[in-house]
Short mmCIF file of C-alpha atoms in Angstrom, two decimals:
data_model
loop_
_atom_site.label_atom_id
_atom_site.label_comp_id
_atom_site.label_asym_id
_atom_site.label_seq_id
_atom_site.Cartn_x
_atom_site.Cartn_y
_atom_site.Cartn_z
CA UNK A 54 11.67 70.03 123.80
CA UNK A 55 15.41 69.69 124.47
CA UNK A 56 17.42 70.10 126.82
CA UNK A 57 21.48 71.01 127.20
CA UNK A 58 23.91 69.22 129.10
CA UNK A 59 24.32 72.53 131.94
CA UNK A 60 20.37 71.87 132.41
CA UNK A 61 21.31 68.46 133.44
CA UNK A 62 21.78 68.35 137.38
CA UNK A 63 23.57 65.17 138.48
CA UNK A 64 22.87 63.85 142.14
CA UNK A 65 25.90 61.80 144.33
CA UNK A 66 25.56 58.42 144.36
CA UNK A 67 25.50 58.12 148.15
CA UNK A 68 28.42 55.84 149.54
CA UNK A 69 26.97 54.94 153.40
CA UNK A 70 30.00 53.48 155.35
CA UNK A 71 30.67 50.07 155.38
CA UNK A 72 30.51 49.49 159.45
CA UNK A 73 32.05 46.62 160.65
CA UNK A 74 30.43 44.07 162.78
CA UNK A 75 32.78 43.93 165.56
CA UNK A 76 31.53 47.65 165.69
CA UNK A 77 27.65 47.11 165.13
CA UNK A 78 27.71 44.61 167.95
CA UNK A 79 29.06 46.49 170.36
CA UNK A 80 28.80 51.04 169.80
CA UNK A 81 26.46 53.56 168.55
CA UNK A 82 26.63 54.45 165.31
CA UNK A 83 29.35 56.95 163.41
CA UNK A 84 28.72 60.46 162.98
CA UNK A 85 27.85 61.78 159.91
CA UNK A 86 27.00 65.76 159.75
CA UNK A 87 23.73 66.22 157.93
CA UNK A 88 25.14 68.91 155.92
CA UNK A 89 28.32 66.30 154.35
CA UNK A 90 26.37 63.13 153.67
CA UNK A 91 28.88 60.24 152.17
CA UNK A 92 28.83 60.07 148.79
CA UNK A 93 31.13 58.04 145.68
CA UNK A 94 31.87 61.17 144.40
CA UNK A 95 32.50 63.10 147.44
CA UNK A 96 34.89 60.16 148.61
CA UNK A 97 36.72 60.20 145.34
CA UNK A 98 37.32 63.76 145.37
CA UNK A 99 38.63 63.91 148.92
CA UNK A 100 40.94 60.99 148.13
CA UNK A 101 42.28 62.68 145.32
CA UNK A 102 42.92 65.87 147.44
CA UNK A 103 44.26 63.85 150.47
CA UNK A 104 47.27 63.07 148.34
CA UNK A 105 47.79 66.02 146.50
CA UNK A 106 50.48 68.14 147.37
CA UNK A 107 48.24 71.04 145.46
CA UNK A 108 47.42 72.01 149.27
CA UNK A 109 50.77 73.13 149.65
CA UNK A 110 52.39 76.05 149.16
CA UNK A 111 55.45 74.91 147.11
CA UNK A 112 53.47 71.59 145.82
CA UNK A 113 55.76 69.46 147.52
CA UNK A 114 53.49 68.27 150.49
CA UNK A 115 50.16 66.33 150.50
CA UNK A 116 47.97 65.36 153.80
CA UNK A 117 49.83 62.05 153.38
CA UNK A 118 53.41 63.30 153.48
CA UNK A 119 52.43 63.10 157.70
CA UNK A 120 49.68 60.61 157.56
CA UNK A 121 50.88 57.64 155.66
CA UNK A 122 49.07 54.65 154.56
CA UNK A 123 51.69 52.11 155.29
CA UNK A 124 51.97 53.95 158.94
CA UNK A 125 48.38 53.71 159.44
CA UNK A 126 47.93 56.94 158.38
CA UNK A 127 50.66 58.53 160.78
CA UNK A 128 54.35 59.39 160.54
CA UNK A 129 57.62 57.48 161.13
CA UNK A 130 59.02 60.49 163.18
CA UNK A 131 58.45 61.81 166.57
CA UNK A 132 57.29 65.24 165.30
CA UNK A 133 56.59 65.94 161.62
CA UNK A 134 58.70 68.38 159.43
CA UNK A 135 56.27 70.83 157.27
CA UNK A 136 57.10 72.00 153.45
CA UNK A 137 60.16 74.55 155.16
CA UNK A 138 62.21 71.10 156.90
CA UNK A 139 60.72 72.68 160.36
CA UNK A 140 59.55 69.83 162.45
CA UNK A 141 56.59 70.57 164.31
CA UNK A 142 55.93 69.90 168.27
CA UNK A 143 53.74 67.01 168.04
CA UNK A 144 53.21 63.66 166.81
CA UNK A 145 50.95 63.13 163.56
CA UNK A 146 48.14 61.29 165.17
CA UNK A 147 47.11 58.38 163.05
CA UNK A 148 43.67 58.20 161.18
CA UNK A 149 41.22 56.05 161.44
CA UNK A 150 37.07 55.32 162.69
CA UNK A 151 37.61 59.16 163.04
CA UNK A 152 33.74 58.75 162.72
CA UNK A 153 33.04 57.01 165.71
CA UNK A 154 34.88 60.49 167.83
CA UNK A 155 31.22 60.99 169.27
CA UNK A 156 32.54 63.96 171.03
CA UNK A 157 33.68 65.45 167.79
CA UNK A 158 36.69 66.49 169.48
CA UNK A 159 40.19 66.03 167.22
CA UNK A 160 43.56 66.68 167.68
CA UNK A 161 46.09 66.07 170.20
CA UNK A 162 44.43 68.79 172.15
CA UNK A 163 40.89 69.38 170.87
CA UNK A 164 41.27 72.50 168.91
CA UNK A 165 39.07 71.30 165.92
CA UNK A 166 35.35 70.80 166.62
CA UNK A 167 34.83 68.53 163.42
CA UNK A 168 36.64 66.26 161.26
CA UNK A 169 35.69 68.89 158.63
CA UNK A 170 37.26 72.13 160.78
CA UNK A 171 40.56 69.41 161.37
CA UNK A 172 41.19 69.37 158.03
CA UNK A 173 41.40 73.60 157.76
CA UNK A 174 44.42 73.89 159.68
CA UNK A 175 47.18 72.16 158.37
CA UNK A 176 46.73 74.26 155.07
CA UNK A 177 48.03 77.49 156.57
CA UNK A 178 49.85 76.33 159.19
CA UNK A 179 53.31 78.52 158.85
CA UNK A 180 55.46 74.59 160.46
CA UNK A 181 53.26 72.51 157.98
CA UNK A 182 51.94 73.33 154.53
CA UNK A 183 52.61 76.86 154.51
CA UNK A 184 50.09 77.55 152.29
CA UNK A 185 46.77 79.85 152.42
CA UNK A 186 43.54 78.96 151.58
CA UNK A 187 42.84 81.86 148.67
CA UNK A 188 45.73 80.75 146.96
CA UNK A 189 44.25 76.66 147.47
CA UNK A 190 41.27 77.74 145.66
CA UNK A 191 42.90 79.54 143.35
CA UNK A 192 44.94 76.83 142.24
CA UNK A 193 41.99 74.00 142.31
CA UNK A 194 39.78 76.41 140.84
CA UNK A 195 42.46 76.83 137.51
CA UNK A 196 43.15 73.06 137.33
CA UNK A 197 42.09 70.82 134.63
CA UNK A 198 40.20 68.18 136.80
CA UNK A 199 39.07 69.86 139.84
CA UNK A 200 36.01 72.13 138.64
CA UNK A 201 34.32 68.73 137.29
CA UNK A 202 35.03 66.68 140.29
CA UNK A 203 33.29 69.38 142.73
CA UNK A 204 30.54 69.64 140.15
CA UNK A 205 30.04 65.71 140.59
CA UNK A 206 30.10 65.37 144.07
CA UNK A 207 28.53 69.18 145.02
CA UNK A 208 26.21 69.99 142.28
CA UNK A 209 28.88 73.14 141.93
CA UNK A 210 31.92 73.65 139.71
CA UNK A 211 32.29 76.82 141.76
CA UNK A 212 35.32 75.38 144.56
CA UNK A 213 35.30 76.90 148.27
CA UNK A 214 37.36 75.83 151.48
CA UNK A 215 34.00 74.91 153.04
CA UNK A 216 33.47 71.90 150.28
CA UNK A 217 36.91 71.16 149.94
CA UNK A 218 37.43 70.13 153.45
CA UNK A 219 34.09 68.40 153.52
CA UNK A 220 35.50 65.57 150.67
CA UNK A 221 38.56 65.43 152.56
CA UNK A 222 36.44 64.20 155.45
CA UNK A 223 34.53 62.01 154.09
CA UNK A 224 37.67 60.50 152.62
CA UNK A 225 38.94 60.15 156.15
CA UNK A 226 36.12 58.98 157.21
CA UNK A 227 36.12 55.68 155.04
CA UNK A 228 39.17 55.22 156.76
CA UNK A 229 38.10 52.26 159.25
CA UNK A 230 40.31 49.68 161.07
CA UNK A 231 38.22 46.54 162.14
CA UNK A 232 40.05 43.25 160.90
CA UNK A 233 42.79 43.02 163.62
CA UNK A 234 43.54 39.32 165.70
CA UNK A 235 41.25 40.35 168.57
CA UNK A 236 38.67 41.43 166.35
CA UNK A 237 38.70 37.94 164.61
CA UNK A 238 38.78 36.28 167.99
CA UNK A 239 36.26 38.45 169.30
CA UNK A 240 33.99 37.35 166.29
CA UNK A 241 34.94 33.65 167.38
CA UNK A 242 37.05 33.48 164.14
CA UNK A 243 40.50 33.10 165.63
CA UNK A 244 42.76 31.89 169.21
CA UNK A 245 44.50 33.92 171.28
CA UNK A 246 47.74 32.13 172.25
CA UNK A 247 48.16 32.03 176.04
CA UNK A 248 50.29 34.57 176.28
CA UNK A 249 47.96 37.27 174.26
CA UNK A 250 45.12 35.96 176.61
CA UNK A 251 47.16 36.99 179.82
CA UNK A 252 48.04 40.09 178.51
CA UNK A 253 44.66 40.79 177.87
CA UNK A 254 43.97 40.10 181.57
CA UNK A 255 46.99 42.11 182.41
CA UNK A 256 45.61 44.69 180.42
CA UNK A 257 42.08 44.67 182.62
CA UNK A 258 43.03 44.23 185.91
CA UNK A 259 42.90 47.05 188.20
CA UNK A 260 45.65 45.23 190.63
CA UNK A 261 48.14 45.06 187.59
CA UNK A 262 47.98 46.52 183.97
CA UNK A 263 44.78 48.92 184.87
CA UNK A 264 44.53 50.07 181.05
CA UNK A 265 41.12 49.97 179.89
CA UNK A 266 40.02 53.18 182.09
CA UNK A 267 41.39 55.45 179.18
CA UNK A 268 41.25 52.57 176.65
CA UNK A 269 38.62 50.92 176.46
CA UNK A 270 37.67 46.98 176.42
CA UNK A 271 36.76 43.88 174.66
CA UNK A 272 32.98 45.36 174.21
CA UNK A 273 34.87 49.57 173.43
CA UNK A 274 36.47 47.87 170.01
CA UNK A 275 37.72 51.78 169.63
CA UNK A 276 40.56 50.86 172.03
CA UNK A 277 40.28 54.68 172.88
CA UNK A 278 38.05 56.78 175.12
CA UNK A 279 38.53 59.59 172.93
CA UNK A 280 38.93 62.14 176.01
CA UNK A 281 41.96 64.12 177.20
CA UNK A 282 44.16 62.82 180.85
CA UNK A 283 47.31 63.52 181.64
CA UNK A 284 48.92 60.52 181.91
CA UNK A 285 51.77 61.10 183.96
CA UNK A 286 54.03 61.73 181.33
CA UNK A 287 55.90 64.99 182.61
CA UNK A 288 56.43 66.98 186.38
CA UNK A 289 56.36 70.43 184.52
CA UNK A 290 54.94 71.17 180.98
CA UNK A 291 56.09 72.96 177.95
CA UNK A 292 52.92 71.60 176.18
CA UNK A 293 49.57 72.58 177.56
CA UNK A 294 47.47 70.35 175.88
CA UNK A 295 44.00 70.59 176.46
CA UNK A 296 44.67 73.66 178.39
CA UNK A 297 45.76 75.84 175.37
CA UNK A 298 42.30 74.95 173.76
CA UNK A 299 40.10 75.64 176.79
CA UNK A 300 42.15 78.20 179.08
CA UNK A 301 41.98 76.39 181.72
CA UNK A 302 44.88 75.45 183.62
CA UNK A 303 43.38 72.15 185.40
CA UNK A 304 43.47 71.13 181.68
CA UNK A 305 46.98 71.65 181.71
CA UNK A 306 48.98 68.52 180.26
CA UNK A 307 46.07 66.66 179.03
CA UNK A 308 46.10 64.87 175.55
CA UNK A 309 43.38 63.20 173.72
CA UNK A 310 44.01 59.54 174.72
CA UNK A 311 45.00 57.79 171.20
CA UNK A 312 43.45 54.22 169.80
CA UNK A 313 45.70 51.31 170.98
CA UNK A 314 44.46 49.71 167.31
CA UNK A 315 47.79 49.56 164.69
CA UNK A 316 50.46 50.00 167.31
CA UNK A 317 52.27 47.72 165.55
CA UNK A 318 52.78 50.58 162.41
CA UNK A 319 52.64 54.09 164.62
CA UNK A 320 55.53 54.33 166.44
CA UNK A 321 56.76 56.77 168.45
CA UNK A 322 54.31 57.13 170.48
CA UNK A 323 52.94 60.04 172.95
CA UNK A 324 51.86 63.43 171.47
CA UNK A 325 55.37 64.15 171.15
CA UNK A 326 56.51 60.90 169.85
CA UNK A 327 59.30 60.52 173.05
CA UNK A 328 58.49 56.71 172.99
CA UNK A 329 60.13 55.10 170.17
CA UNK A 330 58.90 51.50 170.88
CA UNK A 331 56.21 49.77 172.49
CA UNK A 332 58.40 48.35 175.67
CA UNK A 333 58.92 52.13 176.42
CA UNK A 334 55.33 52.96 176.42
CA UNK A 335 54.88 50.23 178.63
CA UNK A 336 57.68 50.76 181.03
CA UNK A 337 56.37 54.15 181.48
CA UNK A 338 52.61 53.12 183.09
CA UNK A 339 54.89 50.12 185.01
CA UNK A 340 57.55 52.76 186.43
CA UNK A 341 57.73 56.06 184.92
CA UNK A 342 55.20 58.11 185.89
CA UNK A 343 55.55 61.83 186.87
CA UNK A 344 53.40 63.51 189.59
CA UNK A 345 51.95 66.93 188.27
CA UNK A 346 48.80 68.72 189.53
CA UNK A 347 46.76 67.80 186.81
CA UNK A 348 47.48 63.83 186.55
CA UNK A 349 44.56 62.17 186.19
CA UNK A 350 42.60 59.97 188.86
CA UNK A 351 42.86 57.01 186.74
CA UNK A 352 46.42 56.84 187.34
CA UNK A 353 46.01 55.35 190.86
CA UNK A 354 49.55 54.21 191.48
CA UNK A 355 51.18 57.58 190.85
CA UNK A 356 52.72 57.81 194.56
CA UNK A 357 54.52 54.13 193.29
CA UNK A 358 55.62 55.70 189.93
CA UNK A 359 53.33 53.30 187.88
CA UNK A 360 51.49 49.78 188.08
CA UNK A 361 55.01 48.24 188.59
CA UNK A 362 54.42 45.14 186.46
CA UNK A 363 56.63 42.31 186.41
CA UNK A 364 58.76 41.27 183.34
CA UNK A 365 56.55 38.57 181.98
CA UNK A 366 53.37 40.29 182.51
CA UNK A 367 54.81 43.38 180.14
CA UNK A 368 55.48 40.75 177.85
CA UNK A 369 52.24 39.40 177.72
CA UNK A 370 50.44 42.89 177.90
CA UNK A 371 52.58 43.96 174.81
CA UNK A 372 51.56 40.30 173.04
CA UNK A 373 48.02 41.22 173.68
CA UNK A 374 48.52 44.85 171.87
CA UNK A 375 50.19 43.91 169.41
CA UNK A 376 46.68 41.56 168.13
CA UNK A 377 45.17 44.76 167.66
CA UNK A 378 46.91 46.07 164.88
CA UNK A 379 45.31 45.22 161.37
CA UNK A 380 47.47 44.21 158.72
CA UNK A 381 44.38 44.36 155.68
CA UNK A 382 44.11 48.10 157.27
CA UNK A 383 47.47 49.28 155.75
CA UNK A 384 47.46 47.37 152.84
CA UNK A 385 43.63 48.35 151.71
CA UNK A 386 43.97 49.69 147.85
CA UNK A 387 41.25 52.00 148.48
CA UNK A 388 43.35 53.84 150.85
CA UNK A 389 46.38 53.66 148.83
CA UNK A 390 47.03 56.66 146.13
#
């Protein structure tokens, strides 16, 4: 008896994620969906379509035109400008230990349920690739390489939206950020100078900094809560946030609170990128908050305008921040095209 090559099925090597130990030590493990397990092939595939500009309408733009490598995965604008040279209304938000989002929640205001359903919309969106997802398929379906890489990580040569925003996710989901200063020195492998150590206590205090409500601490290494506030950031809103997604208008205002990890590569800041530097950010919890009717709790000294921190403790507090960012992180070759 014989057998052909098409009577050959091939199975995925499976790829597990490499988790970190700083993260082992301290969270819950990353979500996988039982339906997308990790896989070499899988990984490869969505890497390859992560940079291809293929996904756009005039081939021009890839997923990493807005979420560069060297940027952390983000952009070096306050809003991003789509295949058309329209600039969109928020900041890209950078990418990375998207798999640790236990509340599955993405976006600056929670419109995609999945890191899967995240990466559906940019495709078709008219402000960024402009593109639909019949004529996607089309397009991978006719290419040389495509049909073989779906075969080898989906058992199917036979290309649908449904697997090819699965491989882009578990591309992004290899994406993971764990080899920062404080990471080191939270492993006992490195020193905090004074300075970084009193802007971590800055950082903590509830009297001064007050930061690690929305943002975690020493034993979070996520640096992010992953839930929506409004952090004082406007009186009156022309973005809704949170309440476009849910209707509600005591969600009005609220954005998904962002990972303080690679600050150092993602400025602006804010969903709308009006923060072009870190001292801004800063001097905006100090002095410039806004009153609104949604502004969260956590932002106790809103009647003051902020925490109101003195010069050398927003020096310190920015030192601190700054030994989260993760220099190995933007310089990995396997998240380089």
């Amino acid at each position: 008896m014989s057998c052909s090559n098409e009577d050959i099925t091939y199975e995925p090597v499976p790829q597990p994620l490499e988790i970190p130990q700083i993260f082992s030590d301290n969270i819950i493990a990353p979500v996988i969906p039982n339906d997308n397990p990790q896989t070499a092939e899988g990984v490869a595939l969505g890497k390859k379509l992560f940079f291809d500009t293929i996904l756009s309408s005039n081939n021009t733009q890839a997923c990493a035109s807005c979420h560069s490598p060297q940027n952390a995965f983000t952009d070096i604008t306050p809003t991003s400008v789509g295949i058309d040279g329209i600039f969109g209304t928020r900041n890209s938000m950078p990418l990375f230990n998207l798999a640790w989002n236990y509340n599955e929640r993405f976006n600056w205001d929670g419109t995609a349920l999945s890191l899967e359903r995240q990466a559906e919309e940019p495709v078709e969106n008219p402000i960024e690739l402009h593109s639909n997802w019949d004529n996607v398929i089309s397009r991978l379906q006719l290419d040389s390489e495509y049909p073989e890489l779906f075969k080898l990580a989906f058992k199917t040569s036979t290309i649908t939206k449904e697997l090819t925003t699965k491989a882009i996710a578990q591309f992004e989901r290899t994406l993971i950020s764990a080899n920062s200063k404080f990471d080191r020195y939270s492993l006992g492998e490195a020193t905090l100078t004074p300075q970084e150590l009193n802007g971590l206590d800055v950082f903590l205090r509830e009297d001064k900094g007050d930061c690690f409500h929305c943002h975690g601490n020493p034993n979070n290494p996520l640096w992010t809560d992953n839930l929506f506030h409004n952090n004082g950031l406007d009186s009156a809103f022309t973005d809704l946030g949170l309440g476009s997604t849910t209707g509600d208008p005591n969600d009005n205002g609220k954005f998904r609170s962002p990972s303080l990890r690679n600050l150092a590569y993602t400025a602006p800041y804010m969903h709308d990128g009006r923060f072009s530097t870190l001292d801004e950010v800063i001097n905006h919890y100090s002095e410039g908050l806004q009153n609104s009717s949604t502004i969260d709790p956590l932002m106790k000294q809103i009647s003051q305008g902020g925490v109101q921190l003195s010069q050398d403790d927003k020096a310190d507090l920015k030192a601190f921040l700054l030994t989260l960012s993760d220099p190995s992180f933007i310089n990995n070759s396997e998240f380089q095209n």
